[in-house]
Short mmCIF file of C-alpha atoms and ligand atoms in Angstrom, two decimals:
data_model
loop_
_atom_site.label_atom_id
_atom_site.label_comp_id
_atom_site.label_asym_id
_atom_site.label_seq_id
_atom_site.Cartn_x
_atom_site.Cartn_y
_atom_site.Cartn_z
CA MET D 1151 100.34 82.67 145.54
CA PRO D 1152 102.81 79.66 145.32
CA GLY D 1153 100.66 76.57 145.46
CA ILE D 1154 101.23 73.68 147.82
CA THR D 1155 104.19 71.46 147.94
CA PRO D 1156 102.96 68.18 146.70
CA SER D 1157 103.05 65.12 149.11
CA GLN D 1158 105.40 61.99 148.47
CA THR D 1159 105.39 58.52 149.90
CA VAL D 1160 107.15 57.99 153.06
CA GLY D 1161 108.67 54.96 151.41
CA PRO D 1162 109.87 51.77 153.12
CA PHE D 1163 112.70 53.09 154.96
CA TYR D 1164 110.95 55.92 157.18
CA ALA D 1165 111.52 53.91 160.55
CA TYR D 1166 114.87 55.35 161.64
CA GLY D 1167 113.58 58.83 161.13
CA LEU D 1168 109.95 58.83 162.27
CA THR D 1169 109.67 55.63 164.46
CA PRO D 1170 113.13 54.55 165.69
CA ASN D 1171 111.77 52.94 168.70
CA GLY D 1172 115.02 51.97 170.05
CA GLU D 1173 116.14 50.08 167.05
CA TYR D 1174 118.30 52.94 165.60
CA ALA D 1175 120.68 55.61 166.86
CA TRP D 1176 118.06 58.37 166.95
CA ASN D 1177 115.52 59.49 169.71
CA ASP D 1178 111.88 59.28 169.28
CA ALA D 1179 110.05 62.50 169.12
CA PHE D 1180 106.68 60.81 169.25
CA THR D 1181 105.69 57.28 170.01
CA ASN D 1182 102.43 55.21 170.32
CA ASN D 1183 101.96 56.10 174.03
CA LEU D 1184 100.01 59.30 174.45
CA LEU D 1185 99.46 58.65 178.15
CA THR D 1186 100.92 61.42 180.46
CA PRO D 1187 101.43 60.89 184.11
CA ASP D 1188 98.56 63.49 185.10
CA VAL D 1189 96.18 62.51 182.32
CA THR D 1190 92.45 62.07 183.28
CA GLY D 1191 89.82 60.03 181.70
CA ASP D 1192 89.47 56.49 180.69
CA LYS D 1193 92.71 54.97 179.60
CA ILE D 1194 92.30 52.91 176.44
CA ARG D 1195 94.34 50.80 173.93
CA ILE D 1196 93.51 50.89 170.24
CA GLU D 1197 94.99 48.05 168.21
CA GLY D 1198 94.66 46.54 164.74
CA VAL D 1199 96.04 45.45 161.60
CA ILE D 1200 96.43 47.14 158.12
CA TYR D 1201 95.55 45.12 154.89
CA ASP D 1202 96.35 45.79 151.34
CA GLY D 1203 93.94 45.08 148.39
CA ASP D 1204 95.28 41.44 148.36
CA GLY D 1205 94.36 41.06 151.91
CA LYS D 1206 98.12 41.04 152.89
CA VAL D 1207 99.26 42.69 155.89
CA VAL D 1208 101.16 45.94 155.42
CA PRO D 1209 104.40 46.09 157.33
CA ASP D 1210 105.54 49.45 156.22
CA ALA D 1211 102.90 51.80 157.07
CA VAL D 1212 103.03 54.79 159.58
CA LEU D 1213 99.75 55.67 161.51
CA GLU D 1214 99.46 59.01 163.22
CA ILE D 1215 96.42 59.97 165.54
CA TRP D 1216 95.16 63.45 166.63
CA GLN D 1217 92.64 63.70 169.41
CA ALA D 1218 91.04 65.62 172.02
CA ASP D 1219 91.29 64.77 175.75
CA ALA D 1220 88.71 63.17 177.87
CA GLN D 1221 87.28 66.71 178.35
CA GLY D 1222 87.02 67.15 174.65
CA ARG D 1223 89.67 69.75 174.47
CA PHE D 1224 92.71 69.88 172.13
CA ALA D 1225 96.10 70.76 173.15
CA ASP D 1226 96.34 73.56 170.61
CA PRO D 1227 95.90 77.15 171.32
CA GLN D 1228 93.43 77.23 168.34
CA ASP D 1229 90.90 75.46 170.53
CA THR D 1230 89.79 78.70 172.31
CA ARG D 1231 87.44 77.01 174.60
CA GLY D 1232 90.41 76.76 176.89
CA LEU D 1233 93.55 74.47 177.11
CA PRO D 1234 93.32 70.96 178.62
CA ASN D 1235 93.67 70.43 182.26
CA SER D 1236 96.65 68.11 181.97
CA SER D 1237 99.94 67.65 180.01
CA PHE D 1238 98.22 65.26 177.50
CA ARG D 1239 99.17 66.24 174.00
CA GLY D 1240 96.67 64.22 171.83
CA PHE D 1241 99.14 63.16 169.31
CA GLY D 1242 100.87 59.65 168.54
CA ARG D 1243 102.67 58.03 165.90
CA SER D 1244 103.18 54.26 165.21
CA GLY D 1245 104.96 52.16 162.59
CA THR D 1246 103.45 48.82 161.73
CA THR D 1247 105.13 45.58 162.70
CA ASP D 1248 106.25 42.80 160.21
CA ALA D 1249 102.66 41.47 160.84
CA GLY D 1250 101.02 44.86 159.92
CA GLU D 1251 99.99 45.50 163.60
CA TYR D 1252 99.92 48.76 165.34
CA SER D 1253 98.57 49.98 168.74
CA PHE D 1254 98.09 53.20 170.52
CA ASP D 1255 97.80 53.81 174.36
CA THR D 1256 95.57 56.92 175.06
CA VAL D 1257 92.46 58.15 176.66
CA LYS D 1258 88.99 58.02 175.31
CA PRO D 1259 88.49 61.63 173.93
CA GLY D 1260 85.41 63.62 174.92
CA ALA D 1261 82.98 65.24 172.59
CA VAL D 1262 84.08 67.93 170.40
CA PRO D 1263 81.78 70.44 168.51
CA GLY D 1264 81.15 69.95 165.05
CA HIS D 1265 80.87 72.44 162.20
CA ASP D 1266 77.16 73.25 163.28
CA GLY D 1267 78.09 73.74 166.92
CA LYS D 1268 76.42 70.25 167.83
CA PRO D 1269 78.86 67.84 169.87
CA GLN D 1270 80.18 65.22 167.72
CA ALA D 1271 80.53 61.63 168.87
CA PRO D 1272 84.02 60.90 170.41
CA HIS D 1273 86.44 60.33 167.56
CA ILE D 1274 89.96 60.18 166.86
CA VAL D 1275 91.50 61.53 163.65
CA MET D 1276 93.90 59.02 161.96
CA ALA D 1277 96.41 59.70 159.01
CA VAL D 1278 97.60 56.69 157.16
CA PHE D 1279 101.06 56.96 155.46
CA GLY D 1280 102.95 54.12 153.78
CA ARG D 1281 105.10 52.87 151.16
CA GLY D 1282 102.87 52.71 147.96
CA MET D 1283 100.87 55.69 149.20
CA THR D 1284 101.64 58.89 147.55
CA MET D 1285 99.89 61.01 150.48
CA GLN D 1286 98.37 59.90 153.56
CA SER D 1287 94.71 58.89 153.63
CA MET D 1288 92.54 60.40 156.33
CA THR D 1289 89.95 58.34 158.60
CA ARG D 1290 88.29 58.68 161.93
CA ILE D 1291 88.14 56.27 164.72
CA TYR D 1292 84.61 55.95 166.26
CA PHE D 1293 83.82 53.74 169.22
CA GLU D 1294 81.07 51.19 169.10
CA ASP D 1295 80.00 51.83 172.76
CA GLU D 1296 78.86 55.24 172.04
CA ALA D 1297 75.16 56.04 171.54
CA ALA D 1298 76.11 59.36 169.93
CA ASN D 1299 77.55 57.67 166.84
CA ALA D 1300 73.96 57.50 165.44
CA SER D 1301 73.44 61.39 165.36
CA ASP D 1302 77.10 62.35 164.58
CA ALA D 1303 77.19 64.58 161.57
CA VAL D 1304 80.14 63.18 159.86
CA MET D 1305 79.20 59.54 160.45
CA ASN D 1306 75.84 60.54 158.60
CA LEU D 1307 77.65 61.61 155.55
CA VAL D 1308 78.92 57.99 155.20
CA PRO D 1309 76.82 55.37 153.34
CA ALA D 1310 75.12 53.29 156.27
CA ASP D 1311 76.69 50.02 154.78
CA ARG D 1312 80.11 51.38 155.19
CA ARG D 1313 79.99 53.01 158.84
CA ALA D 1314 81.05 49.78 160.41
CA THR D 1315 84.43 50.24 158.99
CA ILE D 1316 85.15 53.21 160.97
CA ILE D 1317 83.76 52.05 164.24
CA ALA D 1318 86.31 50.42 166.65
CA LYS D 1319 85.08 47.24 168.44
CA LYS D 1320 85.38 46.61 172.06
CA THR D 1321 87.30 43.43 172.52
CA ALA D 1322 88.18 43.51 176.26
CA PRO D 1323 87.76 46.14 178.93
CA GLY D 1324 89.47 49.15 177.89
CA VAL D 1325 90.63 47.63 174.43
CA TYR D 1326 89.36 48.74 170.92
CA ARG D 1327 90.07 46.93 167.69
CA PHE D 1328 90.26 49.19 164.43
CA ASP D 1329 91.61 47.15 161.54
CA ILE D 1330 92.39 49.10 158.31
CA HIS D 1331 91.46 47.93 154.76
CA LEU D 1332 93.06 50.13 152.06
CA GLN D 1333 90.99 48.26 149.39
CA GLY D 1334 88.49 45.54 148.86
CA ASP D 1335 84.83 45.09 150.05
CA ASN D 1336 85.53 46.20 153.66
CA GLU D 1337 87.60 49.29 152.59
CA THR D 1338 87.85 51.58 155.30
CA VAL D 1339 86.12 55.04 154.85
CA PHE D 1340 88.54 57.71 153.97
CA PHE D 1341 87.62 61.38 154.02
CA ASP D 1342 88.38 64.13 151.68
CA VAL D 1343 89.63 66.87 154.24
CA MET R 823 80.64 72.37 150.90
CA THR R 824 82.99 75.34 151.71
CA LEU R 825 85.72 73.90 153.70
CA ILE R 826 88.11 76.07 156.07
CA TYR R 827 91.08 74.80 154.29
CA PRO R 828 89.96 74.79 150.75
CA VAL R 829 90.21 71.12 149.46
CA GLU R 830 90.99 72.24 146.03
CA SER R 831 94.65 72.82 147.16
CA ASN R 832 94.92 69.06 147.27
CA ALA R 833 94.84 68.89 143.40
CA ALA R 834 98.69 69.48 143.48
CA HIS R 835 99.19 66.00 144.98
CA ALA R 836 99.77 62.89 142.81
CA PRO R 837 96.80 60.55 142.36
CA ARG R 838 96.77 57.94 145.17
CA LEU R 839 96.58 55.26 142.23
CA SER R 840 99.68 56.21 140.19
CA PRO R 841 100.21 52.76 138.26
CA GLY R 842 103.78 53.41 137.22
CA TYR R 843 104.55 53.39 141.03
CA LYS R 844 103.68 49.81 141.15
CA SER R 845 103.03 49.64 145.02
CA THR R 846 100.12 51.97 144.70
CA ILE R 847 98.14 49.45 142.83
CA LYS R 848 97.20 47.45 145.83
CA ARG R 849 97.62 50.19 148.30
CA ALA R 850 95.54 53.12 147.06
CA PRO R 851 92.16 53.39 148.49
CA GLN R 852 89.58 52.85 145.63
CA LYS R 853 86.20 53.81 147.07
CA GLN R 854 84.75 57.28 147.05
CA ARG R 855 86.30 59.31 149.57
CA ILE R 856 83.70 61.25 151.77
CA LEU R 857 83.77 65.09 151.59
CA MET R 858 83.26 66.32 155.12
CA PRO R 859 82.97 69.66 156.70
CA HIS R 860 86.26 70.71 158.82
CA THR R 861 85.55 70.80 162.40
CA LEU R 862 87.94 71.51 165.18
CA SER R 863 89.56 67.99 164.87
CA GLU R 864 90.84 68.99 161.51
CA THR R 865 91.48 72.51 162.08
CA THR R 866 93.74 72.10 165.08
CA GLY R 867 96.99 69.91 165.27
CA PRO R 868 99.83 69.20 167.37
CA VAL R 869 101.88 72.05 168.64
CA TYR R 870 105.50 71.06 168.92
CA GLY R 871 108.11 73.49 169.98
CA HIS R 872 111.55 73.55 170.90
CA GLU R 873 111.15 70.88 173.65
CA THR R 874 110.93 68.14 171.01
CA VAL R 875 114.35 69.05 169.50
CA ARG R 876 117.79 68.99 171.11
CA PRO R 877 120.74 71.30 170.23
CA GLY R 878 122.41 69.67 167.25
CA ASP R 879 119.53 67.78 165.92
CA HIS R 880 119.69 69.80 162.97
CA ASP R 881 123.17 68.84 162.09
CA LEU R 882 123.40 65.47 160.77
CA THR R 883 127.44 65.54 160.13
CA THR R 884 128.18 65.85 163.99
CA MET R 885 126.03 63.18 165.37
CA HIS R 886 128.87 60.55 165.62
CA ALA R 887 132.44 60.20 166.67
CA GLY R 888 133.68 61.33 163.29
CA GLU R 889 132.60 63.13 160.14
CA PRO R 890 130.40 61.34 157.72
CA LEU R 891 131.81 60.76 154.05
CA GLY R 892 130.33 62.81 151.13
CA GLU R 893 129.56 66.05 150.13
CA ARG R 894 128.72 68.38 153.05
CA ILE R 895 125.71 70.67 152.28
CA ILE R 896 123.30 73.18 153.84
CA VAL R 897 119.59 72.52 153.36
CA HIS R 898 117.59 75.54 154.27
CA GLY R 899 114.25 77.24 153.29
CA THR R 900 110.98 78.67 154.64
CA VAL R 901 107.76 76.93 155.59
CA MET R 902 104.91 79.05 154.42
CA ASP R 903 101.45 78.48 153.75
CA GLU R 904 99.57 78.98 150.69
CA ASP R 905 98.77 82.59 151.64
CA GLY R 906 102.54 83.26 151.58
CA ARG R 907 102.93 83.65 155.42
CA GLY R 908 105.76 81.90 157.12
CA VAL R 909 104.74 79.13 159.59
CA PRO R 910 106.73 79.63 162.66
CA ASN R 911 107.80 77.20 165.32
CA THR R 912 106.57 74.08 163.44
CA LEU R 913 108.50 70.88 163.62
CA VAL R 914 110.32 69.74 160.51
CA GLU R 915 111.67 66.11 160.32
CA LEU R 916 114.15 64.60 157.58
CA TRP R 917 115.51 61.36 156.81
CA GLN R 918 117.74 60.36 153.95
CA ALA R 919 120.11 58.00 152.52
CA ASN R 920 124.06 58.53 153.04
CA ALA R 921 126.35 59.67 150.23
CA CYS R 922 126.35 56.09 148.71
CA GLY R 923 122.69 55.76 148.54
CA ARG R 924 122.19 53.39 151.42
CA TYR R 925 119.73 53.86 154.24
CA VAL R 926 120.80 52.45 157.79
CA HIS R 927 117.19 50.83 157.57
CA VAL R 928 117.46 47.14 158.32
CA TRP R 929 115.38 46.25 155.18
CA ASP R 930 117.86 48.19 152.88
CA GLN R 931 119.83 45.58 151.01
CA HIS R 932 121.60 47.88 148.60
CA PRO R 933 125.11 46.62 148.12
CA ALA R 934 126.58 50.01 148.99
CA PRO R 935 128.55 50.70 152.52
CA LEU R 936 126.99 51.99 155.47
CA ASP R 937 128.76 55.00 157.18
CA PRO R 938 129.60 54.60 160.99
CA ASN R 939 129.26 58.45 161.08
CA PHE R 940 125.99 58.91 159.62
CA THR R 941 122.63 57.97 160.66
CA GLY R 942 120.51 60.20 158.35
CA ALA R 943 117.71 61.51 160.60
CA GLY R 944 117.34 65.01 161.96
CA ARG R 945 114.70 67.48 163.19
CA THR R 946 114.34 71.12 163.79
CA VAL R 947 111.78 73.78 164.48
CA THR R 948 111.07 76.80 162.23
CA ASP R 949 111.92 80.28 163.53
CA ALA R 950 109.50 83.11 164.01
CA ALA R 951 109.45 83.91 160.16
CA GLY R 952 109.20 80.06 159.32
CA ASN R 953 112.79 79.65 158.29
CA TYR R 954 114.74 76.19 158.90
CA LYS R 955 118.18 74.86 158.42
CA PHE R 956 120.00 71.60 158.22
CA VAL R 957 123.37 70.47 157.64
CA THR R 958 123.85 67.22 156.14
CA ILE R 959 125.52 65.17 153.36
CA LYS R 960 124.27 64.96 149.87
CA PRO R 961 122.43 61.62 149.47
CA GLY R 962 123.31 59.31 146.63
CA ALA R 963 120.82 57.85 144.18
CA TYR R 964 119.63 54.26 144.95
CA PRO R 965 118.29 51.42 142.90
CA TRP R 966 114.77 49.96 143.82
CA GLY R 967 112.69 47.12 142.55
CA ASN R 968 109.81 48.97 140.78
CA HIS R 969 110.95 48.08 137.26
CA HIS R 970 114.07 47.05 135.21
CA ASN R 971 116.96 49.35 136.01
CA ALA R 972 114.90 51.61 138.56
CA TRP R 973 116.97 54.15 140.43
CA ARG R 974 115.64 56.92 142.89
CA PRO R 975 116.93 60.43 142.09
CA ALA R 976 118.72 61.55 145.11
CA HIS R 977 116.21 62.82 147.68
CA ILE R 978 115.76 63.95 151.28
CA HIS R 979 112.39 62.92 153.06
CA PHE R 980 110.76 65.69 154.80
CA SER R 981 107.95 65.73 157.45
CA VAL R 982 106.41 68.97 158.41
CA PHE R 983 103.30 69.65 160.69
CA GLY R 984 101.97 73.18 160.07
CA HIS R 985 98.97 74.87 161.69
CA SER R 986 96.49 72.02 161.48
CA PHE R 987 96.16 68.25 160.90
CA VAL R 988 95.00 68.97 157.55
CA SER R 989 98.12 70.79 156.65
CA ARG R 990 100.36 68.04 157.73
CA LEU R 991 102.85 67.17 154.76
CA VAL R 992 105.33 64.22 154.18
CA THR R 993 107.21 65.02 150.96
CA GLN R 994 110.47 64.55 149.32
CA MET R 995 113.02 67.04 148.47
CA TYR R 996 115.04 66.70 145.13
CA PHE R 997 118.25 68.37 143.76
CA PRO R 998 118.27 70.51 140.58
CA ASN R 999 119.02 69.12 137.23
CA ASP R 1000 119.01 65.49 138.31
CA PRO R 1001 119.24 63.19 135.13
CA LEU R 1002 116.93 60.49 136.82
CA PHE R 1003 113.92 62.80 136.96
CA PRO R 1004 112.31 61.67 133.60
CA PHE R 1005 112.65 57.97 134.76
CA ASP R 1006 111.31 58.27 138.26
CA PRO R 1007 107.76 57.13 138.79
CA ILE R 1008 107.50 58.62 142.34
CA PHE R 1009 108.79 62.03 141.20
CA ASN R 1010 106.47 61.80 138.06
CA SER R 1011 103.46 60.55 140.19
CA VAL R 1012 102.84 64.26 140.71
CA THR R 1013 101.35 65.02 137.17
CA ASP R 1014 101.23 68.78 137.40
CA GLU R 1015 104.60 69.96 136.32
CA LYS R 1016 104.46 73.14 138.09
CA ALA R 1017 103.62 71.34 141.35
CA ARG R 1018 106.21 68.76 140.57
CA LEU R 1019 108.95 71.19 140.38
CA ARG R 1020 108.12 72.65 143.68
CA MET R 1021 109.85 69.46 145.09
CA VAL R 1022 113.07 70.53 143.46
CA SER R 1023 115.28 72.74 145.48
CA ASP R 1024 117.53 75.46 144.35
CA PHE R 1025 121.22 75.66 144.39
CA ASP R 1026 121.88 78.76 146.68
CA LEU R 1027 125.35 80.51 146.18
CA ASP R 1028 124.37 83.15 148.65
CA VAL R 1029 124.12 80.73 151.63
CA THR R 1030 126.96 78.52 150.40
CA GLU R 1031 129.74 78.85 152.84
CA PRO R 1032 133.05 79.19 151.23
CA GLY R 1033 135.61 76.50 151.71
CA TRP R 1034 132.79 74.42 153.78
CA ALA R 1035 129.52 73.43 152.12
CA LEU R 1036 127.31 74.14 149.15
CA ALA R 1037 123.81 75.25 149.97
CA TYR R 1038 120.36 74.42 148.62
CA ARG R 1039 116.87 76.44 149.31
CA PHE R 1040 113.94 74.14 149.59
CA ASN R 1041 110.86 76.07 150.50
CA ILE R 1042 107.86 74.20 151.62
CA VAL R 1043 104.23 75.46 151.10
CA LEU R 1044 101.39 74.04 153.19
CA ARG R 1045 97.66 74.28 152.87
CA GLY R 1046 96.49 77.69 153.90
CA ARG R 1047 92.93 78.91 155.29
CA ASN R 1048 92.48 81.53 152.72
CA ALA R 1049 93.95 80.17 149.60
CA THR R 1050 92.45 80.91 146.39
CA PRO R 1051 93.01 78.23 143.66
CA THR R 1052 95.83 79.07 141.52
CA GLU R 1053 96.31 78.47 137.75
CA ASN R 1054 98.29 75.30 138.28
CA HIS R 1055 95.42 73.79 140.19
FE1 FE Z 2279 114.00 57.38 149.90
#
């Protein structure tokens, strides 16, 4: 067996390839808006800032999210429970601004079964890429207004004093804040997956 | 914990903290990562087929009014998983500098000319056997600020999706026998030599088109569900 191809940083100059966003002569395959006209469920915005170990904002990160729809179904035939009932794809990509900011417009995901068959708390999987990152770091976005967080199997693997780093705070109706700290006392929990 | 995609496969990757590559020092997470079981959230992933890719998106030499300057090349290969199976219908994106080593990115201040006929981005979808093919220009080496007299070996950035969100890979393809290899901390951040050399493409005379373009083969191996650890892990 060949062994996998190692990851390498996206570097600082990914934008015209991955997130041209109208600034370059190339079209976007993906954007930070996951909403489709026929999508059902609660529309939400997730926004935040990414910080490095000095507390400085990171203006050259790429964030990707992958999530189920509001019914808790993935737009992937490997989810054999049946496909979503809308054109929602569940994947989004965002670069960061000069101020280290990102945002996604999406729907709040429904519950997805865990490895033990029990429902997980609603969550979004996030991959963090960037200059100075040899490979993506994987985290999860949970929501502070979900009682199911307390019994979530993955959440319970995280030391209690670090759980707040992966729970998005509701800052306005339909708006959640999820900041990312690559290092420091509030370092975001990253998973080995 | 037994995982659906064995986590041992990740041993091929560079350490997140690779101090020779200075930007990792303040950006590599330092606390213990949490090992977790794979759930449907990890074992599924975005499925993007041909609707994302327009005809011609794989040919970076025909996207503008004229032909770009530089050495025309064919870059092709197979996207496969660790079990040796081709990964069909998966999106492959790439971006790169032009023949002079200059990116169109607004932050690139390297004093080398931009080429009005070259943007440097492309995408394609693998065929039923996992094969892909691009036509492009050989990128130039370029300087960067990591240390005195730092130059990146010529490389093409690749982004590949694969079967699941845990098989997602962003990497860089290099060209054989580049004299800059020993001096590049990004290339050498991958400490396992066998793994590192998997990022180097092979010159491919068979696919070279006479009178038109040299060819390079770059196979991309993604994590597989049934992988067994190999000796270079
Ligand atoms: Fe580069």
